[in-house]
Short mmCIF file of C-alpha atoms in Angstrom, two decimals:
data_model
loop_
_atom_site.label_atom_id
_atom_site.label_comp_id
_atom_site.label_asym_id
_atom_site.label_seq_id
_atom_site.Cartn_x
_atom_site.Cartn_y
_atom_site.Cartn_z
CA UNK A 1 25.85 4.24 5.70
CA UNK A 2 23.23 6.84 7.52
CA UNK A 3 20.61 6.38 5.14
CA UNK A 4 17.99 3.70 4.70
CA UNK A 5 16.77 3.55 1.75
CA UNK A 6 18.16 4.29 -1.98
CA UNK A 7 16.33 5.35 -5.12
CA UNK A 8 17.22 5.27 -8.63
CA UNK A 9 16.29 7.93 -11.36
CA UNK A 10 16.85 7.13 -14.68
CA UNK A 11 16.54 9.64 -17.74
CA UNK A 12 18.34 10.08 -20.72
CA UNK A 13 21.42 11.82 -21.23
CA UNK A 14 21.79 15.35 -23.42
CA UNK A 15 25.47 15.68 -23.38
CA UNK A 16 28.02 17.56 -25.75
CA UNK A 17 31.13 19.08 -26.02
CA UNK A 18 32.21 22.53 -24.60
CA UNK A 19 32.51 24.04 -28.60
CA UNK A 20 29.09 25.35 -28.78
CA UNK A 21 28.85 25.31 -32.53
CA UNK A 22 27.70 21.23 -32.39
CA UNK A 23 25.00 21.96 -29.98
CA UNK A 24 22.18 22.29 -32.70
CA UNK A 25 19.24 21.73 -30.33
CA UNK A 26 16.92 24.57 -28.61
CA UNK A 27 17.02 21.61 -25.40
CA UNK A 28 20.80 21.26 -25.52
CA UNK A 29 21.72 24.66 -25.67
CA UNK A 30 19.55 25.51 -22.67
CA UNK A 31 21.67 22.92 -20.67
CA UNK A 32 25.19 23.80 -21.97
CA UNK A 33 25.61 26.37 -19.22
CA UNK A 34 26.16 23.30 -17.10
CA UNK A 35 29.00 22.34 -19.02
CA UNK A 36 32.05 23.79 -17.22
CA UNK A 37 33.64 27.03 -18.93
CA UNK A 38 37.23 26.60 -17.24
CA UNK A 39 37.99 23.72 -18.62
CA UNK A 40 39.59 23.60 -22.11
CA UNK A 41 38.13 20.61 -24.11
CA UNK A 42 40.41 20.94 -27.22
CA UNK A 43 43.35 20.74 -24.80
CA UNK A 44 41.96 18.08 -22.88
CA UNK A 45 41.68 15.58 -25.54
CA UNK A 46 40.71 13.27 -22.61
CA UNK A 47 37.90 14.54 -21.61
CA UNK A 48 33.75 14.51 -22.76
CA UNK A 49 31.99 17.16 -21.45
CA UNK A 50 28.04 16.22 -20.60
CA UNK A 51 25.03 17.76 -19.32
CA UNK A 52 21.52 16.16 -19.12
CA UNK A 53 18.33 16.42 -17.43
CA UNK A 54 18.59 14.01 -14.32
CA UNK A 55 15.15 13.52 -13.08
CA UNK A 56 11.91 14.92 -12.91
CA UNK A 57 10.94 16.68 -9.39
CA UNK A 58 6.74 16.60 -8.24
CA UNK A 59 6.68 13.52 -10.50
CA UNK A 60 7.21 9.77 -9.97
CA UNK A 61 9.23 8.02 -12.04
CA UNK A 62 8.82 4.55 -13.42
CA UNK A 63 10.73 3.07 -10.25
CA UNK A 64 8.23 4.29 -7.89
CA UNK A 65 9.96 6.85 -6.17
CA UNK A 66 9.90 10.89 -6.38
CA UNK A 67 10.82 13.93 -4.91
CA UNK A 68 9.02 17.33 -3.76
CA UNK A 69 10.05 21.01 -4.87
CA UNK A 70 11.78 21.88 -1.37
CA UNK A 71 13.70 18.23 -1.07
CA UNK A 72 15.19 18.75 -4.70
CA UNK A 73 16.43 22.50 -4.18
CA UNK A 74 18.08 21.37 -0.12
CA UNK A 75 19.67 18.65 -2.06
CA UNK A 76 20.73 19.00 -5.33
CA UNK A 77 24.02 20.79 -5.17
CA UNK A 78 25.14 17.52 -3.30
CA UNK A 79 25.68 15.91 -6.54
CA UNK A 80 28.40 17.88 -7.18
CA UNK A 81 31.78 16.34 -7.28
CA UNK A 82 30.16 12.49 -6.54
CA UNK A 83 30.96 10.28 -9.49
CA UNK A 84 29.39 8.71 -12.57
CA UNK A 85 30.16 5.50 -13.63
CA UNK A 86 28.45 2.55 -15.71
CA UNK A 87 25.55 0.44 -15.34
CA UNK A 88 26.57 0.92 -11.36
CA UNK A 89 29.48 -1.03 -11.17
CA UNK A 90 31.02 1.37 -8.39
CA UNK A 91 34.31 0.25 -9.17
CA UNK A 92 34.50 1.61 -13.40
CA UNK A 93 34.24 5.11 -12.55
CA UNK A 94 34.31 7.06 -15.82
CA UNK A 95 33.84 10.80 -14.92
CA UNK A 96 32.42 13.15 -12.18
CA UNK A 97 29.76 15.66 -11.85
CA UNK A 98 31.09 19.19 -12.39
CA UNK A 99 27.61 21.40 -11.98
CA UNK A 100 24.09 21.25 -11.04
CA UNK A 101 20.46 23.28 -11.39
CA UNK A 102 17.17 23.24 -13.21
CA UNK A 103 15.45 23.33 -15.93
CA UNK A 104 11.87 23.38 -17.08
CA UNK A 105 9.94 20.05 -17.88
CA UNK A 106 9.63 19.41 -21.88
CA UNK A 107 11.69 22.85 -22.98
CA UNK A 108 14.58 22.02 -20.98
CA UNK A 109 15.13 26.22 -20.08
CA UNK A 110 17.46 26.48 -17.38
CA UNK A 111 15.61 27.81 -14.02
CA UNK A 112 17.17 29.58 -10.87
CA UNK A 113 16.51 28.15 -7.35
CA UNK A 114 14.19 31.01 -6.95
CA UNK A 115 11.81 30.51 -9.88
CA UNK A 116 11.72 26.82 -8.78
CA UNK A 117 10.97 27.01 -4.95
CA UNK A 118 7.19 27.91 -6.20
CA UNK A 119 6.91 25.50 -8.67
CA UNK A 120 4.23 22.53 -7.69
CA UNK A 121 4.33 20.93 -11.09
CA UNK A 122 7.06 18.82 -12.80
CA UNK A 123 10.54 20.62 -13.49
CA UNK A 124 13.92 18.79 -14.12
CA UNK A 125 16.81 18.35 -11.69
CA UNK A 126 20.09 19.33 -14.49
CA UNK A 127 23.36 18.41 -14.04
CA UNK A 128 26.76 18.44 -15.88
CA UNK A 129 29.70 16.15 -16.12
CA UNK A 130 32.68 15.13 -17.21
CA UNK A 131 33.85 11.66 -18.84
CA UNK A 132 37.23 10.63 -18.60
CA UNK A 133 38.15 8.86 -22.29
CA UNK A 134 41.25 7.45 -20.74
CA UNK A 135 39.24 5.31 -17.97
CA UNK A 136 36.87 3.24 -20.71
CA UNK A 137 38.08 3.91 -24.28
CA UNK A 138 34.52 1.75 -25.01
CA UNK A 139 32.45 4.45 -23.66
CA UNK A 140 34.12 7.02 -25.33
CA UNK A 141 33.35 5.04 -28.90
CA UNK A 142 29.98 4.36 -27.31
CA UNK A 143 29.94 8.38 -27.45
CA UNK A 144 30.79 8.95 -30.75
CA UNK A 145 28.48 6.35 -32.27
CA UNK A 146 25.33 8.34 -30.16
CA UNK A 147 26.55 11.59 -31.82
CA UNK A 148 26.35 9.86 -35.23
CA UNK A 149 22.44 10.10 -37.07
CA UNK A 150 23.20 7.64 -39.09
CA UNK A 151 23.84 5.04 -36.87
CA UNK A 152 20.19 3.74 -35.84
CA UNK A 153 21.75 1.29 -33.41
CA UNK A 154 23.19 3.04 -31.29
CA UNK A 155 21.76 7.18 -31.97
CA UNK A 156 20.38 8.70 -28.66
CA UNK A 157 20.56 5.68 -26.86
CA UNK A 158 22.64 6.72 -23.58
CA UNK A 159 20.50 7.49 -20.00
CA UNK A 160 21.65 8.70 -16.82
CA UNK A 161 20.10 6.72 -13.72
CA UNK A 162 21.16 8.91 -10.40
CA UNK A 163 21.50 7.18 -7.20
CA UNK A 164 20.28 8.61 -3.98
CA UNK A 165 20.38 7.73 -0.09
CA UNK A 166 17.62 8.87 2.05
CA UNK A 167 16.53 7.87 5.36
CA UNK A 168 12.67 8.71 5.32
CA UNK A 169 9.89 8.51 2.82
CA UNK A 170 5.88 8.80 3.13
CA UNK A 171 3.42 7.25 0.76
CA UNK A 172 1.83 8.86 -2.38
CA UNK A 173 -1.34 7.12 -3.62
CA UNK A 174 -3.60 7.81 -6.86
CA UNK A 175 -1.40 9.59 -9.58
CA UNK A 176 2.27 9.89 -11.07
CA UNK A 177 1.75 13.61 -10.11
CA UNK A 178 2.48 14.56 -6.65
CA UNK A 179 -0.01 17.23 -7.07
CA UNK A 180 -2.59 15.16 -8.12
CA UNK A 181 -1.43 12.10 -5.63
CA UNK A 182 -3.15 11.65 -2.02
CA UNK A 183 -0.65 11.11 0.98
CA UNK A 184 -0.52 8.80 3.16
CA UNK A 185 1.76 9.26 6.16
CA UNK A 186 0.11 7.66 9.02
CA UNK A 187 2.82 4.76 9.93
CA UNK A 188 0.30 1.73 11.01
CA UNK A 189 -1.63 2.77 7.46
CA UNK A 190 1.79 2.51 5.51
CA UNK A 191 2.94 -0.48 7.27
CA UNK A 192 -0.43 -2.30 5.74
CA UNK A 193 0.59 -0.47 2.12
CA UNK A 194 4.40 -0.95 1.67
CA UNK A 195 4.64 -4.41 0.43
CA UNK A 196 2.83 -3.09 -2.44
CA UNK A 197 5.33 -0.27 -3.29
CA UNK A 198 8.13 -1.59 -6.32
CA UNK A 199 10.89 -0.89 -4.30
CA UNK A 200 9.87 -3.75 -1.79
CA UNK A 201 8.69 -6.32 -4.62
CA UNK A 202 5.04 -5.05 -5.05
CA UNK A 203 3.26 -4.34 -8.03
CA UNK A 204 3.20 -0.92 -7.64
CA UNK A 205 -0.86 -0.60 -7.05
CA UNK A 206 -2.90 -0.52 -3.94
CA UNK A 207 -5.66 -3.77 -3.87
CA UNK A 208 -7.92 -1.25 -5.44
CA UNK A 209 -5.68 -0.85 -8.71
CA UNK A 210 -4.43 2.66 -7.06
CA UNK A 211 -0.85 3.08 -8.11
CA UNK A 212 1.62 3.84 -5.10
CA UNK A 213 4.78 5.57 -4.72
CA UNK A 214 7.36 6.57 -2.01
CA UNK A 215 7.63 10.37 -1.67
CA UNK A 216 11.41 10.80 -0.30
CA UNK A 217 11.65 12.65 2.71
CA UNK A 218 14.03 13.10 5.91
CA UNK A 219 17.74 13.56 5.13
CA UNK A 220 18.74 12.65 1.22
CA UNK A 221 22.14 11.58 0.25
CA UNK A 222 23.23 11.92 -3.74
CA UNK A 223 25.24 9.63 -4.07
CA UNK A 224 26.01 9.43 -7.97
CA UNK A 225 25.16 8.89 -11.61
CA UNK A 226 25.18 5.94 -13.46
CA UNK A 227 25.34 6.15 -17.81
CA UNK A 228 22.64 3.37 -18.45
CA UNK A 229 21.75 1.96 -22.12
CA UNK A 230 18.28 1.87 -20.67
CA UNK A 231 16.27 4.66 -22.24
CA UNK A 232 14.02 6.82 -20.03
CA UNK A 233 13.55 10.25 -20.99
CA UNK A 234 11.03 12.44 -23.29
CA UNK A 235 14.80 14.45 -24.72
CA UNK A 236 17.16 11.96 -26.20
CA UNK A 237 20.25 12.50 -27.46
CA UNK A 238 24.21 12.64 -26.78
CA UNK A 239 26.49 14.98 -28.80
CA UNK A 240 30.01 15.76 -28.97
CA UNK A 241 32.81 17.78 -30.77
CA UNK A 242 32.33 16.04 -34.43
CA UNK A 243 36.10 17.07 -35.17
CA UNK A 244 37.51 14.84 -32.37
CA UNK A 245 39.64 11.90 -34.21
CA UNK A 246 41.13 8.41 -33.85
CA UNK A 247 38.06 6.88 -32.33
CA UNK A 248 38.86 4.39 -29.77
CA UNK A 249 38.30 0.70 -30.71
CA UNK A 250 35.81 -1.06 -28.28
CA UNK A 251 37.84 -3.72 -26.30
CA UNK A 252 36.80 -3.65 -22.56
CA UNK A 253 34.62 -6.82 -22.01
CA UNK A 254 33.19 -5.96 -18.49
CA UNK A 255 31.64 -2.48 -20.61
CA UNK A 256 27.53 -3.85 -19.56
CA UNK A 257 26.57 -0.68 -21.51
CA UNK A 258 28.42 -1.50 -25.25
CA UNK A 259 26.28 -3.20 -27.55
CA UNK A 260 27.57 -5.10 -30.34
CA UNK A 261 27.13 -3.74 -33.40
CA UNK A 262 25.54 -6.78 -36.16
CA UNK A 263 27.69 -5.78 -38.95
CA UNK A 264 31.02 -5.52 -36.71
CA UNK A 265 30.25 -9.04 -35.44
CA UNK A 266 29.51 -10.54 -39.22
CA UNK A 267 32.58 -9.00 -40.15
CA UNK A 268 34.64 -10.46 -38.16
CA UNK A 269 33.44 -14.04 -37.96
CA UNK A 270 34.52 -13.72 -41.67
CA UNK A 271 37.51 -12.99 -40.89
CA UNK A 272 38.27 -15.72 -38.15
CA UNK A 273 36.87 -18.26 -40.71
CA UNK A 274 39.23 -17.07 -43.59
CA UNK A 275 42.58 -16.84 -41.09
CA UNK A 276 41.19 -20.71 -40.17
CA UNK A 277 41.12 -21.39 -43.77
CA UNK A 278 44.37 -19.78 -45.12
CA UNK A 279 46.44 -21.55 -41.98
CA UNK A 280 44.67 -24.66 -43.11
CA UNK A 281 45.51 -24.01 -46.91
CA UNK A 282 49.19 -23.51 -45.94
CA UNK A 283 49.26 -26.55 -43.66
CA UNK A 284 47.88 -28.80 -46.70
CA UNK A 285 50.60 -27.27 -49.37
CA UNK A 286 53.16 -27.66 -46.74
CA UNK A 287 52.62 -31.32 -46.71
CA UNK A 288 52.90 -31.41 -50.50
CA UNK A 289 49.41 -31.62 -51.57
CA UNK A 290 48.28 -30.52 -55.18
CA UNK A 291 46.56 -27.56 -55.70
CA UNK A 292 43.38 -28.87 -57.07
CA UNK A 293 43.59 -30.73 -54.00
CA UNK A 294 44.18 -28.17 -51.47
CA UNK A 295 41.57 -26.04 -53.17
CA UNK A 296 38.67 -28.74 -53.09
CA UNK A 297 39.73 -29.31 -49.55
CA UNK A 298 39.31 -26.12 -48.60
CA UNK A 299 36.47 -24.84 -50.16
CA UNK A 300 34.58 -28.26 -48.49
CA UNK A 301 36.56 -27.40 -45.05
CA UNK A 302 34.77 -23.52 -45.98
CA UNK A 303 31.33 -25.08 -46.72
CA UNK A 304 31.52 -27.26 -43.67
CA UNK A 305 32.39 -24.26 -41.17
CA UNK A 306 30.06 -21.80 -42.79
CA UNK A 307 26.96 -24.46 -42.25
CA UNK A 308 28.17 -25.17 -38.94
CA UNK A 309 27.99 -21.68 -38.27
CA UNK A 310 24.80 -21.12 -39.92
CA UNK A 311 23.27 -23.81 -38.17
CA UNK A 312 24.59 -22.59 -34.91
CA UNK A 313 23.37 -19.24 -35.63
CA UNK A 314 19.43 -20.99 -36.22
CA UNK A 315 19.90 -22.88 -33.19
CA UNK A 316 20.83 -19.72 -31.26
CA UNK A 317 17.74 -17.60 -32.95
CA UNK A 318 15.95 -20.89 -31.89
CA UNK A 319 16.94 -21.06 -28.07
CA UNK A 320 16.53 -16.83 -28.24
CA UNK A 321 12.34 -17.25 -29.58
CA UNK A 322 12.51 -20.47 -26.78
CA UNK A 323 13.69 -18.08 -23.96
CA UNK A 324 11.45 -15.49 -25.31
CA UNK A 325 8.08 -17.23 -25.44
CA UNK A 326 9.22 -18.80 -21.84
CA UNK A 327 9.54 -14.98 -20.43
CA UNK A 328 6.14 -14.06 -21.91
CA UNK A 329 4.79 -17.19 -20.28
CA UNK A 330 6.45 -16.61 -16.95
CA UNK A 331 5.08 -12.95 -17.04
CA UNK A 332 1.72 -14.10 -18.42
CA UNK A 333 1.50 -16.73 -15.20
CA UNK A 334 2.88 -14.01 -12.74
CA UNK A 335 0.20 -11.29 -13.73
CA UNK A 336 -2.46 -13.95 -13.25
CA UNK A 337 -0.73 -15.02 -9.68
CA UNK A 338 -1.46 -11.03 -8.95
CA UNK A 339 -4.44 -10.90 -10.46
CA UNK A 340 -5.83 -14.17 -7.82
CA UNK A 341 -4.36 -12.70 -4.95
CA UNK A 342 -5.88 -9.46 -5.74
CA UNK A 343 -8.64 -11.44 -5.65
CA UNK A 344 -8.26 -13.24 -2.89
CA UNK A 345 -7.23 -10.54 -0.69
CA UNK A 346 -10.52 -9.03 -1.48
CA UNK A 347 -12.44 -11.99 -1.15
CA UNK A 348 -11.24 -12.59 2.56
CA UNK A 349 -12.42 -8.52 3.45
CA UNK A 350 -15.92 -9.16 2.18
CA UNK A 351 -15.56 -12.89 4.20
CA UNK A 352 -14.07 -10.73 7.37
CA UNK A 353 -16.64 -8.03 6.62
CA UNK A 354 -19.85 -10.36 6.83
CA UNK A 355 -18.37 -12.39 10.23
CA UNK A 356 -17.86 -9.29 12.23
CA UNK A 357 -21.50 -8.08 10.24
CA UNK A 358 -22.95 -11.22 11.72
CA UNK A 359 -21.20 -11.14 14.90
CA UNK A 360 -22.43 -7.86 15.78
CA UNK A 361 -26.33 -8.56 14.68
CA UNK A 362 -25.43 -11.94 17.09
CA UNK A 363 -24.44 -9.79 19.66
CA UNK A 364 -27.26 -7.63 19.66
CA UNK A 365 -29.96 -10.47 19.41
CA UNK A 366 -28.21 -12.12 22.29
CA UNK A 367 -28.56 -9.04 24.30
CA UNK A 368 -32.11 -8.00 23.66
CA UNK A 369 -32.63 -12.11 24.99
CA UNK A 370 -30.61 -11.99 28.04
CA UNK A 371 -32.66 -8.68 29.28
CA UNK A 372 -35.96 -9.87 28.53
CA UNK A 373 -35.36 -13.00 30.61
CA UNK A 374 -34.07 -10.98 33.74
CA UNK A 375 -37.00 -8.02 32.85
CA UNK A 376 -39.66 -11.30 32.97
CA UNK A 377 -37.78 -12.17 36.49
CA UNK A 378 -37.87 -9.11 38.37
CA UNK A 379 -39.81 -5.61 39.23
CA UNK A 380 -37.33 -3.41 37.00
CA UNK A 381 -37.44 0.25 37.59
CA UNK A 382 -35.59 2.66 35.12
CA UNK A 383 -32.31 3.11 36.75
CA UNK A 384 -32.33 -0.80 37.24
CA UNK A 385 -32.70 -1.43 33.37
CA UNK A 386 -29.58 0.86 32.48
CA UNK A 387 -27.30 -0.70 35.73
CA UNK A 388 -28.54 -4.52 34.10
CA UNK A 389 -27.71 -3.40 30.50
CA UNK A 390 -24.03 -2.24 31.29
CA UNK A 391 -23.76 -5.29 33.27
CA UNK A 392 -25.13 -7.62 30.59
CA UNK A 393 -22.69 -6.04 27.66
CA UNK A 394 -19.57 -7.02 29.30
CA UNK A 395 -20.63 -10.52 30.35
CA UNK A 396 -18.93 -13.54 28.30
CA UNK A 397 -21.32 -15.12 24.78
CA UNK A 398 -21.42 -18.29 26.48
CA UNK A 399 -24.74 -19.38 27.85
CA UNK A 400 -22.80 -20.70 31.83
CA UNK A 401 -21.92 -17.11 32.19
CA UNK A 402 -24.95 -15.72 31.72
CA UNK A 403 -27.05 -18.49 33.76
CA UNK A 404 -24.17 -18.05 36.46
CA UNK A 405 -24.52 -14.22 36.78
CA UNK A 406 -28.62 -14.75 36.41
CA UNK A 407 -28.26 -17.38 39.18
CA UNK A 408 -26.25 -14.17 41.39
CA UNK A 409 -29.06 -11.90 40.89
CA UNK A 410 -31.51 -13.98 42.17
CA UNK A 411 -30.15 -14.53 45.60
CA UNK A 412 -29.07 -10.50 45.65
CA UNK A 413 -32.36 -9.18 44.35
CA UNK A 414 -34.61 -11.41 45.86
CA UNK A 415 -36.54 -8.97 46.96
CA UNK A 416 -37.67 -7.75 43.15
CA UNK A 417 -38.07 -11.20 41.96
CA UNK A 418 -41.77 -11.34 40.42
CA UNK A 419 -42.26 -14.56 42.01
CA UNK A 420 -41.32 -13.54 45.68
CA UNK A 421 -43.61 -10.42 45.35
CA UNK A 422 -46.14 -12.40 43.68
CA UNK A 423 -45.84 -15.14 46.65
CA UNK A 424 -45.78 -12.00 49.06
CA UNK A 425 -48.91 -10.62 48.10
CA UNK A 426 -50.60 -13.63 48.08
CA UNK A 427 -49.81 -13.96 51.60
CA UNK A 428 -50.67 -10.85 52.33
CA UNK A 429 -54.17 -10.91 50.90
CA UNK A 430 -54.80 -14.23 52.92
CA UNK A 431 -54.06 -12.37 55.96
CA UNK A 432 -56.24 -9.70 54.92
CA UNK A 433 -59.02 -12.08 54.44
CA UNK A 434 -58.50 -13.70 57.50
CA UNK A 435 -59.01 -10.72 59.37
CA UNK A 436 -61.89 -9.39 57.49
CA UNK A 437 -63.41 -12.64 58.49
CA UNK A 438 -63.05 -12.13 62.15
CA UNK A 439 -63.93 -8.99 61.65
CA UNK A 440 -67.26 -9.92 60.16
CA UNK A 441 -68.33 -12.33 62.55
CA UNK A 442 -67.62 -10.70 65.37
CA UNK A 443 -69.87 -7.58 63.80
CA UNK A 444 -72.70 -10.47 63.50
CA UNK A 445 -72.81 -11.48 67.07
CA UNK A 446 -73.06 -7.80 68.20
CA UNK A 447 -76.15 -7.41 65.24
CA UNK A 448 -77.98 -10.21 67.14
CA UNK A 449 -78.14 -8.61 70.82
CA UNK A 450 -79.30 -5.69 68.89
CA UNK A 451 -82.25 -7.43 67.72
CA UNK A 452 -83.30 -8.94 70.77
CA UNK A 453 -83.53 -5.84 72.22
CA UNK A 454 -85.68 -4.93 69.32
CA UNK A 455 -87.80 -7.85 69.92
CA UNK A 456 -88.52 -6.72 73.77
CA UNK A 457 -89.49 -3.10 72.38
CA UNK A 458 -93.31 -2.67 71.99
CA UNK A 459 -94.42 -2.51 68.32
CA UNK A 460 -96.18 1.01 67.33
CA UNK A 461 -96.25 0.81 63.89
CA UNK A 462 -95.71 -2.01 61.20
CA UNK A 463 -94.27 0.22 58.75
CA UNK A 464 -91.74 1.16 60.96
CA UNK A 465 -90.79 -2.41 61.81
CA UNK A 466 -90.41 -2.99 57.63
CA UNK A 467 -88.09 0.37 58.15
CA UNK A 468 -85.94 -1.01 60.98
CA UNK A 469 -85.47 -4.83 58.94
CA UNK A 470 -84.11 -2.95 56.05
CA UNK A 471 -82.52 -0.81 58.22
CA UNK A 472 -80.89 -3.77 59.92
CA UNK A 473 -80.34 -5.29 56.97
CA UNK A 474 -78.39 -2.15 54.96
CA UNK A 475 -76.25 -2.42 58.40
CA UNK A 476 -75.07 -5.56 57.75
CA UNK A 477 -74.15 -5.18 54.34
CA UNK A 478 -72.43 -2.06 55.18
CA UNK A 479 -70.27 -3.60 58.42
CA UNK A 480 -69.11 -6.39 55.83
CA UNK A 481 -68.61 -3.93 53.18
CA UNK A 482 -66.72 -1.74 55.89
CA UNK A 483 -64.37 -4.05 57.27
CA UNK A 484 -63.57 -4.89 53.88
CA UNK A 485 -62.51 -1.61 52.60
CA UNK A 486 -60.22 -0.97 55.92
CA UNK A 487 -58.86 -4.13 55.17
CA UNK A 488 -58.49 -3.94 51.52
CA UNK A 489 -54.51 -4.55 50.58
CA UNK A 490 -54.36 -0.91 48.59
CA UNK A 491 -55.34 0.99 51.85
CA UNK A 492 -52.10 -1.07 53.86
CA UNK A 493 -48.80 0.03 53.75
CA UNK A 494 -45.97 -2.76 54.43
CA UNK A 495 -42.35 -1.72 55.35
CA UNK A 496 -39.17 -4.52 55.39
#
């Protein structure tokens, strides 16, 4: 098959014979052009002409599928000549599709393709078909019952479910109306959400509770229409020629769409019981039992059969009630499980978010600590810090990895190490101090020789002598200061 996916679109059938005097409702009158005009249904008494709104465009059905205007216009005509069957049993073909078109949503007024191409709101795909009476007499009788307003059990109960194959789809989230939905066509995002689709066993909702659907795209392959007993659409009913006589009795046990009329069942049960009692009565008469004995015995048997029949009916009713109760309990449990799964998913998402946020905070704190540690070890310029920041970000989070990197850095950047620079500065300062001491000692020796020469000189003025002493003292201080200033660390540039 050239398609990967299939979808079913269910709606109620609006059917009628071509004899227009029996088209009584406006909605059916609007669909009458879809019934073929070139078939004489009075002569072809084995055919029934039907027409119906098959699907709603730009709106998603209860199965979670839908199509837009462009797809509907491109592929609706391909339904023509495709078969119709009962309950999607493709071996039980009961007719074929003969026409296709479009109609307004709600009123069923026919629309031309030109008028439909600009519509973004919902409208109908409408089809016309013929049904073969001879192929399924029981289905023909169901049509008879569906046209009878007095038949409460069957009136307007036939639906149509058409099937399409298609190659691709995108997701629509948020609304059953396409114009109000959010389209998701990103493959990765679609893969995350596909499990929520009804078509794949999901609830039809996202984890946030939004409805989610498949919007059919790509190549579409109309496969046919099935008649089913499931009501689904706004427009209901089957119409056919009331003049047709000789209704066919339903006998085909394979027909999944037929429902047994309770009154008929009761009548058949009574007839069957009466037949058994009559056979028993005839047998007793043959055995030469008296009339009173025969009457008494047949009455006893009749009462026993009726009692057992009633008992069986009660037991069956009780079993059905139990089955219904179990079904409700199962549905309730299923809903609870789905709710728990949703809550678990939300909890896991919150936990993952918290863990990711915590890891991010730890990473930032670890980065800051490591940068502070390196900053305390080395004299760093701005470009050094930028380089180290990129390096530290790529180091593994283990302490061993950072310790190994720090050790390598101490070897490569030994000249930038604060401890190394402090030791070097101390060594330089020690040498400076040593050199200053030497120079001061030399200067002191020279000063003594000057003073000896002054002692040999003639003193002319005491004040002058005192001034010379003061001057000598000042010279002694200035020599030392000059040496210290000359050999100060700030004035020495060391190259390596």
